[in-house]
Amino acid sequence: MTAGAESFKVAKGSSFLFEDRRPDEIFTREDISEEQQMFARVAEEFMQKEVLPRAEQIYSKDWPVTRELLLKASELDLLRIDIPEQYGGLGLDKVSSAYVGEQIAVMPSFGASLGAHTTIGTLPIVYFGTPEQRAKYLPKLATGEWIAAYCLTEPGSGSDALAAKAKATLSPDGRHYILKGQKMWITNGGFADVFIVFAKVDGDKFTSFIVERGPGVVSGNEEKKLGLDGSSTTALMLEDARVPVENVLGEVGKGHVVAFNILNLGRLKLGSRNIGGAKFTLNNAISYAKERHQFGRAIANFGLIKRKLAEMAIRCYVGDALVWRTLGMIDCALENVDAHDPMQALKAIEQYAVECSIIKVWTSEALSYVVDETVQVYGGYGYSKDYPAERAYRDARITRIYEGTNEINRIIIPTRLLKGPAKDNLPDMEELINDIMDRTEIDSSDESLLYARRVLANVKETARLALAAVWQNYGEKSSEEQEALALVADIVSEAFAVESTLLRTEKLLANRGERDNKIPIDMTRVYTSDAADRVALNARNLTAALQKPKNLGAAFERLAVQRPINTIVTRRRIADAITEAGRYLW
Ligand SMILES: Cc1cc2nc3c(=O)[nH]c(=O)nc-3n(C[C@H](O)[C@H](O)[C@H](O)COP(=O)(O)OP(=O)(O)OC[C@H]3O[C@@H](n4cnc5c(N)ncnc54)[C@H](O)[C@@H]3O)c2cc1C
């Protein structure tokens, strides 16, 4: 483990909703140590010098080139970061590995190949492998000699992964499982050597297997996709593939534990890649807006272009606040468990499932916003394949679909809260509503962060009230009320986003002073103001759908911000700062 996490407070999963934090208790991007940055620098140089120059070959699906580059990545230690030292890895913390992920995002196609290998392909063996399985597979995955893929989805089962039809039957001599079925949309499917495959033993016990390429393991054709032209995506046919019984990963009938824990880690890692991609795209948009002249001026001077650039920067800043705070919390929790016991580590990570789902949804939608507005900044050239905006737009779209669609993750957020921490912490509704009705409205007149602090308190209260109200109305049947749950999910996510952003900025101020941090303060205030409006609207829609309690709507209105801040002037300042610098700065 690398140093860094031990100085921060261990925060329990989902506790952000029920407890308040001080800035010094959370991890921020600014806390990433020199040591933690080391491999990211290597990754950045590797992408610039080795990968980007071969983009055309990668996009033309020249898989030997992708394999060769993965081998080069391993020579630079980029494939071994999450693998324990005794199996040829570096066993580094999640912050270090996510920081590498951020650099790889400069080319999402290659990022998908490398990310699928190191995360969903390799981590199942890291966390669930027996010592023999780990010793056999991890050293070869660390060197890139073998490339891994993760095979959960099937033609008939995507979100409903446990409805898989692939079957595993024990051979008469009891030495092999015979796997039959089809997997779908497998990243690295065209060239991987090792597959983590989910199939049902005797048709009902959902189980995970390590499957090597060989007889009966057949890749389908490359899918013709909207984006990620340079990543391999194929079906995988299992035609009576013989898999030794010792290749069962985890326990028979416990494949769901492997599948869902790995998806959770995938969501976490996706966060830094999404925001990394958003920052690369924003930088292109800034450069273009400075170069492109219309009506005798650079388009960066127009208010409506400033608005876009500023909003893109805000999403990058907030996204980083969410992502690095969560990574820091997880590293901190991992510092407190036995590093040699993978199950303890998984349990420590699993408690942050709500945060991981928030990160997945929030950062993928931030990236979508950024790539979309970048196309708009480029105008007609944004629609041209000769300019980078078009590819970025196509490549980003998948991030709202895989690692659990955003719909599924939106359901997970309140459902997990209501099953776990929220259930024990739900407020007494009547008491809370009476207390809220006695309060005065928020004063937004001051320019400081005090405004954001006050809004945050109200947003968190709105989130707790919304959760409690859904529970009071629907109880155990809440899971059937998806529209209401999604409204709650978005309110909860805004609470986490506003708090993480505010704490990041307060920490910056404490360390570097106000003079140097005017723009982070601006970004925090604008995000908070807009988030408060979104939260108020969601709360209003929720109230309209709920029967009780009396005065719920009035309490939500009391918690809503009454007087908006001047976001026009504030966004202009943000845009001017990044335009002058020629790039996103934080
Ligand atoms: C480029 C690419 C790479 C991929 N890589 C991999 C990989 O490496 N390994 C792998 O196993 N899979 C992979 N996938 C598959 C991906 O994870 C699935 O596509 C995803 O989980 C959604 O499943 P589906 O496509 O069957 O959609 P469906 O599950 O059919 O969903 C269709 C729509 O219905 C919604 N929906 C479904 N169920 C619910 C519900 N209960 N409530 C509300 N809405 C619902 C979904 O949100 C979605 O909008 C990849 C897919 C792509 C496109």
XYZ file of C-alpha atoms and ligand atoms in Angstrom:
639
model
C 0.000 0.000 0.000
C 1.155 3.478 -0.735
C 1.120 6.123 1.931
C -1.605 8.697 1.916
C -4.868 7.209 3.065
C -3.923 6.619 6.673
C -4.171 10.272 7.667
C -7.829 10.536 6.641
C -10.807 9.553 8.688
C -12.429 6.194 7.995
C -15.956 7.122 6.979
C -18.526 4.363 6.860
C -20.258 3.745 3.541
C -23.263 6.079 2.947
C -22.459 8.024 6.119
C -22.263 11.240 4.074
C -26.035 11.404 4.281
C -26.246 11.237 8.061
C -23.012 12.790 9.291
C -21.137 15.978 8.514
C -17.462 15.996 7.590
C -14.673 18.511 7.938
C -12.466 19.246 4.913
C -9.406 17.698 6.575
C -11.305 14.428 6.997
C -11.725 13.769 3.303
C -9.363 12.886 0.476
C -9.237 15.184 -2.541
C -7.419 15.205 -5.844
C -4.948 17.671 -4.312
C -3.965 15.031 -1.752
C -2.630 12.581 -4.343
C 0.996 12.077 -3.333
C 4.071 12.205 -5.574
C 4.398 8.473 -5.130
C 0.784 7.905 -6.160
C 1.283 10.075 -9.234
C 4.317 8.166 -10.413
C 2.574 5.481 -12.462
C 0.087 7.975 -13.860
C 2.995 9.967 -15.298
C 4.338 6.796 -16.853
C 0.865 6.055 -18.232
C 0.512 9.574 -19.639
C 3.831 9.340 -21.473
C 3.026 5.842 -22.695
C -0.300 7.021 -24.136
C 1.285 10.037 -25.817
C 4.379 8.327 -27.209
C 3.268 4.775 -27.877
C -0.503 4.545 -28.148
C -1.782 7.750 -29.796
C 0.720 7.515 -32.694
C -0.781 4.119 -33.538
C -4.388 5.256 -33.285
C -5.269 4.419 -36.886
C -4.072 0.816 -36.494
C -5.988 0.472 -33.254
C -9.167 1.909 -34.778
C -8.828 -0.465 -37.731
C -8.986 -3.341 -35.226
C -5.420 -4.482 -35.765
C -5.485 -6.561 -32.577
C -1.830 -7.668 -32.745
C -0.978 -3.961 -32.325
C -3.280 -3.684 -29.306
C -1.679 -6.827 -27.813
C 1.786 -5.469 -28.474
C 0.858 -2.209 -26.730
C -0.607 -4.110 -23.778
C 2.708 -5.941 -23.494
C 4.530 -2.606 -23.538
C 2.142 -1.338 -20.867
C 3.088 -4.312 -18.722
C 6.800 -3.578 -19.168
C 5.992 -0.182 -17.629
C 4.173 -1.970 -14.771
C 0.778 -0.608 -15.828
C -0.974 -3.998 -15.798
C 0.237 -5.068 -12.364
C -0.907 -2.189 -10.164
C -3.856 -3.989 -8.528
C -2.219 -7.417 -8.365
C -0.691 -8.438 -4.995
C 3.097 -8.426 -4.818
C 3.445 -12.163 -4.202
C 1.810 -12.814 -7.591
C 3.988 -10.506 -9.631
C 2.055 -7.336 -8.943
C 2.596 -4.057 -7.146
C -0.386 -4.232 -4.777
C -0.884 -0.478 -4.883
C -3.823 1.502 -3.511
C -6.977 2.373 -5.459
C -5.990 6.036 -5.797
C -2.815 5.082 -7.691
C -4.643 2.724 -10.005
C -7.516 5.144 -10.657
C -5.007 7.875 -11.476
C -3.514 5.626 -14.138
C -7.073 5.031 -15.427
C -7.540 8.764 -15.810
C -4.521 9.021 -18.130
C -5.572 6.039 -20.212
C -8.884 7.817 -20.888
C -7.162 9.978 -23.488
C -8.021 7.136 -25.904
C -11.199 5.409 -24.690
C -10.834 2.489 -27.135
C -7.446 1.446 -25.819
C -8.611 2.444 -22.328
C -11.445 -0.077 -22.646
C -9.035 -2.881 -23.639
C -6.597 -2.136 -20.840
C -9.322 -1.361 -18.288
C -11.310 -4.528 -19.012
C -8.130 -6.577 -18.638
C -6.893 -5.002 -15.395
C -10.274 -4.501 -13.707
C -13.157 -6.836 -14.601
C -10.832 -9.440 -16.155
C -8.129 -9.649 -13.493
C -9.780 -8.556 -10.226
C -12.119 -11.567 -9.951
C -9.010 -13.740 -9.603
C -7.316 -11.249 -7.256
C -10.303 -11.251 -4.897
C -11.902 -14.675 -5.357
C -9.083 -16.872 -6.622
C -7.672 -19.742 -4.564
C -3.916 -19.500 -3.894
C -3.395 -21.989 -6.753
C -5.572 -20.003 -9.172
C -3.859 -16.776 -8.222
C -0.406 -18.338 -8.650
C -1.321 -19.781 -12.038
C -3.056 -16.800 -13.627
C -2.028 -13.528 -11.992
C 1.674 -13.487 -12.951
C 0.762 -14.016 -16.628
C -1.984 -11.386 -16.472
C 0.510 -8.997 -14.858
C 2.971 -9.390 -17.743
C 0.326 -9.148 -20.445
C 1.279 -12.609 -21.700
C -2.369 -13.478 -21.120
C -5.193 -10.994 -21.617
C -8.434 -11.331 -19.672
C -12.112 -10.684 -20.337
C -15.284 -10.744 -18.220
C -18.317 -12.612 -19.551
C -21.528 -11.932 -17.678
C -23.972 -10.606 -20.289
C -25.909 -12.927 -22.607
C -28.230 -12.260 -25.546
C -31.270 -12.681 -23.293
C -29.879 -11.341 -20.018
C -28.124 -8.013 -19.516
C -29.355 -6.007 -16.542
C -31.051 -9.164 -15.293
C -27.684 -10.938 -15.182
C -28.842 -13.724 -12.894
C -31.280 -14.886 -15.590
C -28.295 -16.239 -17.544
C -28.931 -19.385 -19.558
C -25.350 -20.637 -19.959
C -25.143 -24.040 -18.296
C -22.371 -25.951 -16.569
C -22.691 -29.690 -16.109
C -20.269 -31.846 -14.172
C -18.613 -34.516 -16.359
C -19.292 -38.166 -15.419
C -15.748 -38.525 -14.002
C -16.290 -35.410 -11.849
C -13.129 -33.696 -13.192
C -14.612 -31.080 -15.500
C -17.582 -28.824 -15.922
C -18.951 -28.826 -19.452
C -20.006 -25.275 -20.345
C -22.653 -24.577 -22.942
C -24.195 -21.240 -23.881
C -23.487 -17.823 -25.338
C -22.086 -14.667 -23.830
C -22.589 -11.278 -25.452
C -20.765 -7.932 -25.759
C -17.480 -9.186 -24.358
C -14.750 -6.528 -24.237
C -11.430 -8.052 -25.437
C -13.558 -10.964 -26.721
C -11.657 -11.175 -30.017
C -8.211 -11.741 -28.538
C -8.429 -12.563 -24.826
C -6.842 -15.762 -23.506
C -8.637 -16.044 -20.160
C -12.346 -15.469 -19.592
C -14.228 -15.020 -16.354
C -17.430 -16.800 -17.334
C -20.710 -17.002 -15.423
C -22.860 -20.101 -15.959
C -25.423 -22.071 -13.983
C -24.354 -25.423 -12.586
C -27.163 -27.885 -13.300
C -29.121 -24.967 -14.735
C -29.752 -23.201 -11.418
C -26.584 -22.562 -9.378
C -25.119 -19.328 -10.772
C -21.359 -19.825 -10.694
C -18.194 -18.131 -11.870
C -15.439 -19.998 -13.787
C -11.977 -19.232 -15.100
C -12.064 -20.413 -18.712
C -9.011 -20.585 -20.960
C -9.301 -20.141 -24.702
C -9.293 -23.589 -26.269
C -11.597 -26.170 -27.841
C -15.248 -25.208 -27.419
C -14.445 -21.544 -26.617
C -15.225 -19.601 -29.783
C -15.294 -15.829 -30.341
C -18.028 -14.342 -32.513
C -17.485 -11.614 -35.101
C -16.617 -8.100 -34.011
C -19.792 -6.161 -33.181
C -20.405 -3.106 -35.364
C -20.611 -0.433 -32.682
C -21.502 3.245 -32.299
C -18.132 4.010 -30.684
C -15.002 2.449 -29.184
C -13.955 1.452 -32.717
C -10.578 0.302 -31.444
C -11.768 -2.028 -28.704
C -12.729 -5.626 -29.386
C -16.352 -6.518 -28.574
C -17.600 -9.972 -29.527
C -19.945 -12.719 -28.458
C -18.359 -15.792 -26.900
C -19.750 -19.199 -27.742
C -19.275 -21.978 -25.224
C -19.694 -25.185 -27.175
C -19.275 -27.955 -24.629
C -16.122 -26.265 -23.345
C -14.371 -28.479 -20.765
C -13.343 -26.489 -17.711
C -11.422 -28.261 -14.906
C -13.353 -28.318 -11.607
C -10.444 -26.498 -9.966
C -11.327 -23.495 -12.183
C -14.529 -22.733 -10.307
C -13.974 -19.185 -9.024
C -15.414 -18.708 -5.565
C -18.140 -21.139 -4.604
C -20.632 -23.034 -6.732
C -23.915 -21.115 -6.516
C -22.183 -17.914 -5.367
C -21.401 -16.396 -8.764
C -23.553 -13.378 -7.937
C -21.100 -12.413 -5.176
C -18.278 -12.350 -7.731
C -20.354 -10.580 -10.377
C -21.734 -7.779 -8.224
C -18.571 -7.049 -6.272
C -16.559 -6.803 -9.469
C -19.138 -4.516 -11.064
C -18.889 -2.343 -7.982
C -15.133 -2.001 -8.464
C -15.706 -1.367 -12.164
C -18.031 1.531 -11.309
C -15.451 3.012 -8.988
C -12.681 2.809 -11.596
C -14.936 4.170 -14.322
C -15.267 7.425 -12.373
C -11.714 8.675 -12.876
C -11.754 7.486 -16.493
C -14.964 9.391 -17.195
C -13.744 12.616 -15.660
C -10.317 12.148 -17.265
C -12.068 11.841 -20.641
C -14.183 14.914 -19.880
C -11.057 16.967 -19.131
C -9.284 15.905 -22.336
C -12.399 16.832 -24.322
C -12.849 20.155 -22.539
C -9.244 21.072 -23.349
C -9.965 20.458 -27.043
C -13.071 22.633 -26.767
C -11.111 25.454 -25.135
C -8.409 25.379 -27.846
C -10.972 25.325 -30.622
C -13.035 28.126 -29.093
C -9.913 30.298 -28.942
C -8.923 29.580 -32.549
C -12.286 29.732 -34.253
C -13.360 33.260 -35.229
C -16.863 34.384 -36.165
C -18.219 37.931 -36.382
C -14.614 39.117 -36.090
C -14.015 37.527 -32.692
C -12.859 34.232 -31.247
C -16.011 32.306 -30.369
C -14.606 31.909 -26.832
C -15.661 35.542 -26.336
C -19.360 34.877 -26.798
C -21.448 34.575 -23.662
C -23.139 31.374 -24.752
C -19.825 29.679 -25.505
C -18.466 30.888 -22.164
C -21.469 29.353 -20.492
C -20.689 25.980 -22.054
C -16.972 26.046 -21.251
C -17.653 27.098 -17.676
C -20.257 24.424 -17.131
C -17.944 21.763 -18.557
C -15.213 22.887 -16.158
C -17.649 22.794 -13.238
C -18.635 19.204 -14.040
C -14.964 18.190 -14.182
C -14.276 19.872 -10.853
C -17.295 18.351 -9.119
C -16.689 14.935 -10.696
C -13.150 14.892 -9.369
C -14.422 15.844 -5.925
C -16.792 12.855 -5.893
C -14.383 10.363 -7.364
C -11.264 11.093 -5.305
C -13.196 11.449 -2.073
C -14.626 7.959 -2.582
C -11.312 6.455 -3.654
C -9.706 7.971 -0.563
C -12.449 6.565 1.692
C -11.991 3.120 0.207
C -8.204 3.195 0.522
C -8.635 4.331 4.087
C -10.993 1.437 4.835
C -8.558 -0.971 3.165
C -5.738 0.255 5.403
C -7.746 -1.101 8.313
C -8.215 -4.666 7.103
C -5.810 -7.541 6.599
C -4.299 -6.854 3.180
C -3.656 -10.561 2.688
C -7.303 -11.483 3.126
C -9.127 -10.627 -0.120
C -12.556 -11.244 1.434
C -11.949 -8.641 4.125
C -10.856 -6.203 1.432
C -13.984 -6.866 -0.612
C -16.233 -6.370 2.380
C -14.501 -3.078 3.083
C -15.109 -1.942 -0.501
C -18.671 -3.239 -0.706
C -19.933 -0.924 2.007
C -19.347 1.962 -0.467
C -21.724 0.500 -3.063
C -23.986 3.569 -2.859
C -21.065 5.933 -3.484
C -19.838 3.714 -6.365
C -23.268 3.803 -8.019
C -23.463 7.582 -7.570
C -20.035 7.931 -9.163
C -21.032 5.710 -12.077
C -24.197 7.652 -12.869
C -22.908 11.134 -12.107
C -19.599 10.928 -13.972
C -21.035 9.170 -17.040
C -23.688 11.876 -17.353
C -21.100 14.615 -16.797
C -18.983 13.093 -19.565
C -22.043 12.918 -21.840
C -22.717 16.583 -21.201
C -19.117 17.570 -21.921
C -18.791 15.612 -25.177
C -22.160 16.866 -26.377
C -21.351 20.519 -25.703
C -17.917 20.046 -27.255
C -19.571 18.980 -30.518
C -21.652 22.157 -30.251
C -18.592 24.350 -29.663
C -17.023 22.854 -32.806
C -20.230 23.600 -34.770
C -20.304 21.773 -38.116
C -16.740 20.606 -37.529
C -18.007 18.820 -34.452
C -19.961 16.606 -36.815
C -16.905 15.784 -38.901
C -14.798 12.679 -38.467
C -11.734 14.844 -39.178
C -12.064 16.527 -35.777
C -11.805 14.915 -32.326
C -15.224 15.958 -30.983
C -17.102 13.422 -33.100
C -15.178 10.390 -31.808
C -15.330 11.602 -28.211
C -19.103 11.938 -28.529
C -19.489 8.388 -29.833
C -17.018 6.839 -27.407
C -18.664 8.375 -24.346
C -22.136 6.962 -24.931
C -21.388 3.481 -23.641
C -20.485 4.733 -20.167
C -24.184 5.189 -19.332
C -24.894 1.607 -20.384
C -22.216 -0.745 -19.102
C -21.139 -1.539 -15.517
C -24.886 -1.591 -14.758
C -27.038 0.834 -16.755
C -27.724 4.213 -15.164
C -31.315 3.096 -14.601
C -30.152 0.074 -12.618
C -27.663 2.166 -10.635
C -30.336 4.767 -9.890
C -32.452 2.005 -8.378
C -29.489 0.665 -6.395
C -28.810 4.002 -4.643
C -32.049 4.402 -2.617
C -32.719 0.675 -2.388
C -29.401 -0.019 -0.699
C -29.849 2.986 1.542
C -33.298 1.825 2.589
C -32.089 -1.685 3.263
C -29.027 -0.572 5.173
C -27.917 2.656 6.820
C -30.979 4.771 6.079
C -33.364 2.390 7.777
C -31.700 2.954 11.136
C -31.216 6.678 10.604
C -34.518 7.821 9.148
C -35.778 10.981 10.845
C -39.036 11.308 12.751
C -40.961 12.929 9.936
C -43.418 14.986 11.935
C -40.755 16.410 14.220
C -38.451 17.218 11.328
C -41.180 18.874 9.282
C -42.227 21.064 12.207
C -38.621 22.056 12.763
C -38.127 22.886 9.067
C -41.242 25.034 8.926
C -39.819 27.260 11.659
C -36.687 28.146 9.656
C -35.932 31.246 7.620
C -34.946 31.258 3.975
C -31.356 30.960 2.836
C -29.473 34.192 2.357
C -27.551 33.943 -0.872
C -26.239 37.492 -0.843
C -22.751 36.789 0.526
C -20.016 35.841 -1.949
C -18.395 33.292 0.295
C -18.841 29.569 0.684
C -21.215 30.143 3.556
C -24.008 30.154 0.996
C -22.979 26.698 -0.245
C -22.732 25.403 3.327
C -26.254 26.508 4.111
C -27.632 25.044 0.893
C -25.805 21.786 1.572
C -27.469 21.413 4.964
C -30.862 21.821 3.278
C -30.064 19.465 0.398
C -28.996 16.759 2.832
C -32.126 17.285 4.850
C -34.222 17.102 1.679
C -32.523 13.801 0.824
C -33.221 12.293 4.257
C -36.793 13.528 4.163
C -37.304 12.140 0.644
C -35.985 8.722 1.648
C -38.154 8.669 4.754
C -41.219 9.762 2.792
C -40.756 7.046 0.170
C -40.400 4.472 2.933
C -43.467 5.782 4.774
C -45.569 5.607 1.599
C -44.350 2.396 0.024
C -42.425 0.443 2.659
C -41.154 -2.908 1.406
C -42.876 -2.223 -1.921
C -40.605 0.774 -2.610
C -38.638 -1.219 -5.166
C -41.729 -1.231 -7.405
C -41.829 2.582 -7.423
C -38.941 3.205 -9.790
C -39.844 6.744 -10.812
C -39.979 7.863 -7.174
C -36.753 5.994 -6.408
C -34.958 7.711 -9.295
C -36.037 11.126 -7.982
C -34.639 10.182 -4.570
C -31.449 8.811 -6.159
C -30.815 12.123 -7.861
C -31.460 14.103 -4.681
C -29.087 11.856 -2.710
C -26.466 12.113 -5.466
C -26.669 15.908 -5.407
C -26.157 15.842 -1.643
C -22.964 13.816 -2.124
C -21.838 15.988 -5.047
C -22.423 19.312 -3.300
C -20.772 18.162 -0.086
C -17.742 16.664 -1.827
C -17.266 19.818 -3.890
C -17.646 22.153 -0.963
C -15.217 20.155 1.180
C -12.696 20.044 -1.661
C -12.860 23.815 -2.052
C -12.700 24.456 1.687
C -9.639 22.268 1.844
C -8.051 24.221 -0.998
C -8.749 27.459 0.839
C -7.308 26.127 4.070
C -4.135 25.062 2.274
C -3.647 27.805 -0.286
C -5.804 30.736 0.735
C -8.695 32.517 -0.878
C -6.788 34.687 -3.348
C -5.589 31.688 -5.391
C -8.906 29.907 -5.264
C -11.472 32.375 -6.520
C -12.473 30.116 -9.408
C -12.949 26.966 -7.296
C -15.186 29.072 -5.043
C -17.132 30.227 -8.107
C -17.469 26.660 -9.381
C -18.689 25.489 -5.993
C -21.270 28.224 -5.737
C -22.648 27.775 -9.250
C -22.875 24.007 -8.887
C -24.543 24.358 -5.513
C -27.072 26.870 -6.794
C -28.025 24.710 -9.791
C -28.062 21.526 -7.718
C -30.415 23.181 -5.235
C -32.846 23.943 -8.068
C -32.673 20.388 -9.401
C -33.215 19.012 -5.909
C -36.201 21.316 -5.347
C -37.785 20.219 -8.625
C -37.273 16.543 -7.840
C -38.703 17.014 -4.358
C -41.723 18.778 -5.846
C -42.341 15.913 -8.268
C -41.938 13.409 -5.471
C -44.437 15.237 -3.273
C -47.003 15.194 -6.072
C -46.751 11.402 -6.216
C -46.898 10.735 -2.462
C -49.972 10.643 -0.251
C -48.308 11.484 3.078
C -47.180 13.035 5.349
C -49.142 16.272 5.495
C -46.927 19.320 4.935
C -44.236 17.335 3.103
C -44.440 19.666 0.102
C -44.344 22.760 2.306
C -41.274 21.430 4.118
C -39.495 20.729 0.817
C -40.310 24.252 -0.365
C -38.900 25.683 2.863
C -35.676 23.783 2.238
C -35.422 25.045 -1.339
C -33.240 28.054 -2.119
C -35.401 31.117 -2.573
C -32.930 33.617 -4.012
C -30.575 32.474 -6.783
C -26.992 33.676 -7.049
C -25.764 35.472 -10.172
C -24.628 32.428 -12.118
C -24.204 34.396 -15.355
C -21.404 36.585 -14.067
C -19.887 33.728 -12.096
C -19.772 31.404 -15.095
C -18.169 34.133 -17.183
C -15.341 34.404 -14.668
C -14.805 30.642 -14.776
C -14.773 30.594 -18.585
C -12.383 33.537 -18.774
C -9.943 31.809 -16.414
C -9.744 28.584 -18.423
C -9.744 30.366 -21.767
C -6.870 32.558 -20.686
C -4.944 29.530 -19.407
C -5.829 27.560 -22.537
C -6.818 24.524 -20.491
C -8.744 23.199 -17.518
C -6.672 23.997 -14.460
C -7.709 21.913 -11.473
C -19.269 -1.804 -25.895
C -19.806 -2.720 -24.854
C -18.955 -3.421 -24.031
C -19.448 -4.313 -23.081
N -18.570 -5.060 -22.342
C -19.058 -6.064 -21.579
C -18.162 -7.009 -20.968
O -16.933 -6.908 -21.102
N -18.702 -8.024 -20.259
C -20.049 -8.171 -20.086
O -20.465 -9.110 -19.421
N -20.922 -7.283 -20.649
C -20.466 -6.252 -21.395
N -21.324 -5.378 -21.995
C -22.744 -5.536 -21.789
C -23.371 -4.466 -20.925
O -22.935 -4.610 -19.615
C -24.889 -4.582 -21.086
O -25.208 -4.120 -22.390
C -25.652 -3.829 -20.028
O -25.514 -4.445 -18.786
C -27.150 -3.719 -20.362
O -27.681 -4.955 -20.682
P -28.557 -5.101 -22.020
O -27.770 -4.539 -23.141
O -29.015 -6.496 -22.144
O -29.795 -4.148 -21.801
P -31.151 -4.504 -21.010
O -30.846 -5.089 -19.695
O -32.050 -5.248 -21.921
O -31.733 -3.060 -20.791
C -32.417 -2.327 -21.805
C -32.987 -1.062 -21.164
O -33.922 -1.429 -20.133
C -33.518 -0.877 -18.900
N -33.834 -1.820 -17.815
C -33.507 -3.126 -17.728
N -33.913 -3.646 -16.562
C -34.494 -2.641 -15.891
C -35.120 -2.528 -14.613
N -35.171 -3.538 -13.748
N -35.611 -1.336 -14.262
C -35.536 -0.267 -15.067
N -34.971 -0.302 -16.285
C -34.457 -1.481 -16.692
C -32.026 -0.640 -19.015
O -31.573 0.344 -18.115
C -31.914 -0.219 -20.467
O -32.228 1.137 -20.590
C -20.843 -4.452 -22.921
C -21.718 -3.730 -23.736
C -21.225 -2.899 -24.707
C -22.195 -2.180 -25.612
